[in-house]
mmCIF file of C-alpha atoms in Angstrom:
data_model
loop_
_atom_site.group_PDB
_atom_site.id
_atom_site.type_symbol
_atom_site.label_atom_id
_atom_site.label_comp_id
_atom_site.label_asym_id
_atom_site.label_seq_id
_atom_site.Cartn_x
_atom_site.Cartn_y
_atom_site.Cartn_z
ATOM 1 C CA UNK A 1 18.023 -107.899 -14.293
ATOM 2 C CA UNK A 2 21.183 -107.081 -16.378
ATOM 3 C CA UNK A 3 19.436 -104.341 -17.590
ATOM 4 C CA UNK A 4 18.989 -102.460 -14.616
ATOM 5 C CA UNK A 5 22.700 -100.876 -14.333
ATOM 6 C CA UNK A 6 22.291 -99.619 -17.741
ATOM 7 C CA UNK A 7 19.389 -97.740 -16.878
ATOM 8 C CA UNK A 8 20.485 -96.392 -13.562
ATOM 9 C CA UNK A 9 23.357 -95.437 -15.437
ATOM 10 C CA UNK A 10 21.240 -93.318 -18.169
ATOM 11 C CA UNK A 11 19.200 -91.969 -15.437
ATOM 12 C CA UNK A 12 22.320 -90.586 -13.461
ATOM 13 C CA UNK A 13 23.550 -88.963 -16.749
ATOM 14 C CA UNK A 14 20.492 -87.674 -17.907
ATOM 15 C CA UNK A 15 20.326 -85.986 -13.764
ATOM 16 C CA UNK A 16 23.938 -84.908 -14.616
ATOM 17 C CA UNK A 17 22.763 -83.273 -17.991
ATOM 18 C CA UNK A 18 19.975 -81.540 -16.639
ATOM 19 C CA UNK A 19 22.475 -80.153 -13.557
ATOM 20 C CA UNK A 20 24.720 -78.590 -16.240
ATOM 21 C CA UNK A 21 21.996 -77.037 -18.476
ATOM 22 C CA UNK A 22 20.710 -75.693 -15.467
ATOM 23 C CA UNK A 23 24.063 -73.986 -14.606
ATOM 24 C CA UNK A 24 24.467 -73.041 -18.127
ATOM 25 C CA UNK A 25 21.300 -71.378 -18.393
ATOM 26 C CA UNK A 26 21.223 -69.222 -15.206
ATOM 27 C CA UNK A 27 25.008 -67.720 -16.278
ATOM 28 C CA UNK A 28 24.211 -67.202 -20.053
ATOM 29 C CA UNK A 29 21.486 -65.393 -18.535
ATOM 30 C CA UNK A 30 23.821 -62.971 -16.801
ATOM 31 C CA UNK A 31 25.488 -62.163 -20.373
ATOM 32 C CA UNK A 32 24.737 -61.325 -23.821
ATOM 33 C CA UNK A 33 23.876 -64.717 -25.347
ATOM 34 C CA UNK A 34 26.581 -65.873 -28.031
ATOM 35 C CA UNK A 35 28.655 -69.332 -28.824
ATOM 36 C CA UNK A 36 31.321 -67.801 -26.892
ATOM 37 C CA UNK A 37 29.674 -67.034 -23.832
ATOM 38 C CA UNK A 38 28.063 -70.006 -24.260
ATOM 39 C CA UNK A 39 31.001 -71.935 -24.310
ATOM 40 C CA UNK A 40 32.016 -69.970 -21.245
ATOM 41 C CA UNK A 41 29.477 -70.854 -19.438
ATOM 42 C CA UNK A 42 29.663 -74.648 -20.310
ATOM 43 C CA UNK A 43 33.241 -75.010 -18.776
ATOM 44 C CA UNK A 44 31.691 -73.184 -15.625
ATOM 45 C CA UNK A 45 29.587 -75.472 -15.300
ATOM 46 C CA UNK A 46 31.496 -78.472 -15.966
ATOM 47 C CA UNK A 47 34.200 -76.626 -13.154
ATOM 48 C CA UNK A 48 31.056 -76.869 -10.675
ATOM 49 C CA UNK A 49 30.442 -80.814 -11.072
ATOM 50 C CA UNK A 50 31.936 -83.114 -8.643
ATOM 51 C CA UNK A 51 34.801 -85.644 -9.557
ATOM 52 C CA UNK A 52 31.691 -88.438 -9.575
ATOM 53 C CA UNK A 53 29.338 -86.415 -11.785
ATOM 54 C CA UNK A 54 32.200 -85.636 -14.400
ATOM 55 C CA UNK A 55 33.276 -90.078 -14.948
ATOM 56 C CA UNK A 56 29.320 -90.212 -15.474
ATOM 57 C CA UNK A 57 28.949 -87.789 -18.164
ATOM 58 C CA UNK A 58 32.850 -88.764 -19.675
ATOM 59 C CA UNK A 59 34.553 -85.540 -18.565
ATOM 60 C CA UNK A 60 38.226 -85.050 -19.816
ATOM 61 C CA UNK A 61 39.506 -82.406 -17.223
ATOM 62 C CA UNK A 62 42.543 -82.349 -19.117
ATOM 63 C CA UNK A 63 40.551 -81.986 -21.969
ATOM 64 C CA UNK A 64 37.588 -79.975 -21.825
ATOM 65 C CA UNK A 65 36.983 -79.047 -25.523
ATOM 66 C CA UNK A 66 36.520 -82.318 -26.711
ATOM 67 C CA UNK A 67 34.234 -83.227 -23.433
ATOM 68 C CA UNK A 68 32.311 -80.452 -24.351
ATOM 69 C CA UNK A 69 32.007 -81.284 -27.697
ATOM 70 C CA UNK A 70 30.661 -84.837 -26.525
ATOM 71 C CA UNK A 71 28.116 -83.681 -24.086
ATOM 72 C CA UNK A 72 27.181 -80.377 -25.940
ATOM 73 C CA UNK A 73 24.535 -81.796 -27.978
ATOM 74 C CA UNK A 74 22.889 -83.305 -24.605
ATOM 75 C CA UNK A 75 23.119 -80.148 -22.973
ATOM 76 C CA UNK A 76 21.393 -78.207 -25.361
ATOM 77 C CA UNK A 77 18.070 -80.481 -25.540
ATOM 78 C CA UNK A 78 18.243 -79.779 -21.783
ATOM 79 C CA UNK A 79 18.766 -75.905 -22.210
ATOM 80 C CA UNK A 80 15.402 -76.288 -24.673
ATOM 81 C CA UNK A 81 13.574 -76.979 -21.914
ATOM 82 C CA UNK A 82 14.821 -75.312 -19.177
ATOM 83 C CA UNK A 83 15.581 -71.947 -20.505
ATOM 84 C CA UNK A 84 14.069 -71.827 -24.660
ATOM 85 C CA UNK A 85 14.554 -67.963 -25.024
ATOM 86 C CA UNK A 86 18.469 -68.122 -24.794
ATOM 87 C CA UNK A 87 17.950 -71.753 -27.033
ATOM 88 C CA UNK A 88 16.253 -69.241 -30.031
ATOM 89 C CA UNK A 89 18.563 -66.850 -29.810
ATOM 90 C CA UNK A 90 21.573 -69.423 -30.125
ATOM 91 C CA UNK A 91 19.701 -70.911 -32.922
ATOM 92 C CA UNK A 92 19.150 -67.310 -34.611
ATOM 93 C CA UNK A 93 22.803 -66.260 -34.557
ATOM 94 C CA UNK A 94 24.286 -69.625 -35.901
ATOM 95 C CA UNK A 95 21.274 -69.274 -38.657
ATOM 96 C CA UNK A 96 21.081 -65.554 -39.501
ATOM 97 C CA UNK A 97 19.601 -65.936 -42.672
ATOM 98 C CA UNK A 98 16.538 -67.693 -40.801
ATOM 99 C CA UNK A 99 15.712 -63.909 -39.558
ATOM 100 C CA UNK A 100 14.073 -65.759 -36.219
ATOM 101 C CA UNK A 101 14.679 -63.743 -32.909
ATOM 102 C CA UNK A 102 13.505 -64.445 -29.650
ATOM 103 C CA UNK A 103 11.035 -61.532 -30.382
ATOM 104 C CA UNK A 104 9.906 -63.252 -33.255
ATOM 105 C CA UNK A 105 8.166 -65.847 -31.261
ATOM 106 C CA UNK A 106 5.609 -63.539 -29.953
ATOM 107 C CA UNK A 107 4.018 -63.321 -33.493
ATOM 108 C CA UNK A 108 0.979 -64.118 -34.553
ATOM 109 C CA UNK A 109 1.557 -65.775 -37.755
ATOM 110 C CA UNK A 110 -1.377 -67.149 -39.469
ATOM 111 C CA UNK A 111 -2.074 -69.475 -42.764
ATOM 112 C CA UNK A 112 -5.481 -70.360 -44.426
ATOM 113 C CA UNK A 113 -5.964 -73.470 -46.690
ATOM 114 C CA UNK A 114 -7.362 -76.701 -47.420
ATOM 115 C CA UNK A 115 -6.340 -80.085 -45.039
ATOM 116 C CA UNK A 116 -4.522 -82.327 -47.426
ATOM 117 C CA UNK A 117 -3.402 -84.746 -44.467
ATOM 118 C CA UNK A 118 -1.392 -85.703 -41.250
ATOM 119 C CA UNK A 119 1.587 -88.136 -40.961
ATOM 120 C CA UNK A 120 2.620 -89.338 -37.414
ATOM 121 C CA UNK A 121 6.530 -89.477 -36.872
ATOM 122 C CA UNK A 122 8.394 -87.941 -34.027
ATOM 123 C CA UNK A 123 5.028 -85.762 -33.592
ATOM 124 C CA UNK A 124 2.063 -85.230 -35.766
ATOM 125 C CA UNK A 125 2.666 -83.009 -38.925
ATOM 126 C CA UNK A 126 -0.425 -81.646 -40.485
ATOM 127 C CA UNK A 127 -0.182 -80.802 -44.294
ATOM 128 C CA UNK A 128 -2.347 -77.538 -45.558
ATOM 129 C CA UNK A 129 -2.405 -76.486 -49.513
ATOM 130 C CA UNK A 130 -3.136 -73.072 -50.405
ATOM 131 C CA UNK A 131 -5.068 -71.600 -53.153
ATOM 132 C CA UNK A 132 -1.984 -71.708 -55.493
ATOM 133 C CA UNK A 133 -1.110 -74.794 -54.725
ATOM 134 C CA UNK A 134 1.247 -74.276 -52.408
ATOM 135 C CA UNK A 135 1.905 -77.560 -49.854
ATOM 136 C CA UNK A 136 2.875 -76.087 -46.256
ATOM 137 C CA UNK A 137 4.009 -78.176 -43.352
ATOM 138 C CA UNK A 138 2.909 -77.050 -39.596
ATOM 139 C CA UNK A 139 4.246 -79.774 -36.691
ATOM 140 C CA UNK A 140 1.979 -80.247 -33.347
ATOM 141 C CA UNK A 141 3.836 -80.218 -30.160
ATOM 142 C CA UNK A 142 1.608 -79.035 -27.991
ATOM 143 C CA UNK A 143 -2.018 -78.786 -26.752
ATOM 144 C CA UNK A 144 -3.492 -75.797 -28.610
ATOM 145 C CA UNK A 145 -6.896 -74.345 -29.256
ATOM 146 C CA UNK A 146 -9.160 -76.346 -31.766
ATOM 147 C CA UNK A 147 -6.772 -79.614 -31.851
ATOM 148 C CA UNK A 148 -9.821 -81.435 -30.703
ATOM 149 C CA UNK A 149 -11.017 -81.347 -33.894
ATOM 150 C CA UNK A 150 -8.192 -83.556 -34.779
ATOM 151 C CA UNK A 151 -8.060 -85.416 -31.991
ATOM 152 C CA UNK A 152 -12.423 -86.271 -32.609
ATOM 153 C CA UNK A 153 -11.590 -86.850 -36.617
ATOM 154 C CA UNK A 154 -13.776 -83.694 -37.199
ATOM 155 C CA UNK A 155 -11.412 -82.375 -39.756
ATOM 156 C CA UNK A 156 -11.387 -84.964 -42.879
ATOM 157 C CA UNK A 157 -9.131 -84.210 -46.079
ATOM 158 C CA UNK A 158 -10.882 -80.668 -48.388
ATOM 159 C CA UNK A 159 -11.604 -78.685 -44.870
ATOM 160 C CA UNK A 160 -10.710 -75.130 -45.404
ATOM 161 C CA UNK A 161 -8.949 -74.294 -42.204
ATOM 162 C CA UNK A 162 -7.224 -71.234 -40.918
ATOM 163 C CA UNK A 163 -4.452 -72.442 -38.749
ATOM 164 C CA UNK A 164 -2.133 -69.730 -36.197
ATOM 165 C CA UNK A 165 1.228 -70.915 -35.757
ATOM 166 C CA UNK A 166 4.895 -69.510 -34.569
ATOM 167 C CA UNK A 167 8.023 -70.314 -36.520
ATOM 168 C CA UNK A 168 10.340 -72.504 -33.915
ATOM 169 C CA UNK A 169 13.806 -72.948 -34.829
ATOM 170 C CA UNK A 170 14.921 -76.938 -33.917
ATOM 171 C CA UNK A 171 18.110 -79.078 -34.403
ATOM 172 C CA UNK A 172 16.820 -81.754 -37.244
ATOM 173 C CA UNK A 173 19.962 -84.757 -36.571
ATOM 174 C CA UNK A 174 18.672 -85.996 -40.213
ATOM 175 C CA UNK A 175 20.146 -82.960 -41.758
ATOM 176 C CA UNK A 176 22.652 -82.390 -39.056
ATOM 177 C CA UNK A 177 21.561 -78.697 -38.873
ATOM 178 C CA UNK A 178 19.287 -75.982 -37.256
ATOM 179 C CA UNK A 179 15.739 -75.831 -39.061
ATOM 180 C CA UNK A 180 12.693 -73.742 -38.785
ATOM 181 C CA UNK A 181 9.637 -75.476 -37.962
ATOM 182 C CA UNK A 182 5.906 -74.106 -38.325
ATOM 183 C CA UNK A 183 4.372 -75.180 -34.950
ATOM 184 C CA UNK A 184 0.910 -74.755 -34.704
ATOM 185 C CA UNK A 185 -1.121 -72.329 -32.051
ATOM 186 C CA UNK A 186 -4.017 -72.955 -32.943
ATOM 187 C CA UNK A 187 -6.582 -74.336 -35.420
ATOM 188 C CA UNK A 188 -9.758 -72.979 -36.697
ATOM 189 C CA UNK A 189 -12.494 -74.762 -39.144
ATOM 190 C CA UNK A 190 -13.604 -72.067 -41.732
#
């Protein structure tokens, strides 16, 4: 029973959260997506809460940088969800070098190997070696065409498989930084 006001209390932030990504998202999507405007946008949002909604997510109205810098990182795994396109392109101008744009997730990238294994963390990550050698890492998120072979234990370690997968860029909190991810598409058994 002394339990329950610390979970009412999560689930009124984690309302709160999703009310200001929501915000966030539908004016970044009225301008050209950058920290700045992001930013922008976040103190709009933040404006638009009520006096209650602010105490529950720790608002500062006299000061709003460090509030935002409190909630940001709650925000943005909101924003992932509720608007990914303006998420990539965030990710893609903090990590130019990463050369991932938002029309970079329409291709069809594709890699063809042998299984080696799959660990089981956060999500499944399925290990592939290519013909030099070479160990990739692709992470399953999402239903996608052939994972039933996985899911039946049809694919055992040696099975040449061609697997079709998009590069996704994601916060990793180990490494406190933005990382590219192979997420798989699909799977076929060659």
């Amino acid at each position: 029973m002394l339990l329950m006001p610390l979970v009412l209390m999560a689930q009124k932030k984690e309302i709160v959260y999703k009310k200001l990504a929501n915000s966030t998202c539908e004016c970044i999507n009225t301008k050209e997506v950058t920290d700045i405007n992001l930013g922008i946008c976040i103190f709009a949002a933040i404006n638009q809460l009520s006096e209650k909604e602010r105490r529950i997510v720790n608002v500062d109205i006299d000061d709003k940088m460090a509030s935002i810098e409190k909630i940001a990182e709650s925000v943005g795994l909101e924003m992932a969800s509720i608007c990914p396109d303006v998420f990539i392109k965030i990710a893609a101008e903090n990590n130019p070098e990463a050369g991932i744009t938002a029309d970079d997730s329409d291709l069809d990238l594709f890699y063809t190997g042998t299984f080696e294994s799959m660990t089981t963390a956060e999500f499944n990550t399925i290990f592939i070696i290519d013909d030099k050698n070479v160990r990739q890492e692709f992470i399953w998120l999402f239903t996608f065409e052939g994972d039933s072979l996985f899911v039946k234990n049809k694919i055992v370690k040696g099975d040449k498989l061609e697997i079709h997968y998009r590069q996704q860029d994601f916060f990793d909190p180990k490494q406190n930084k933005y990382r590219i991810y192979n997420e798989i598409t699909s799977i076929k058994l060659l």
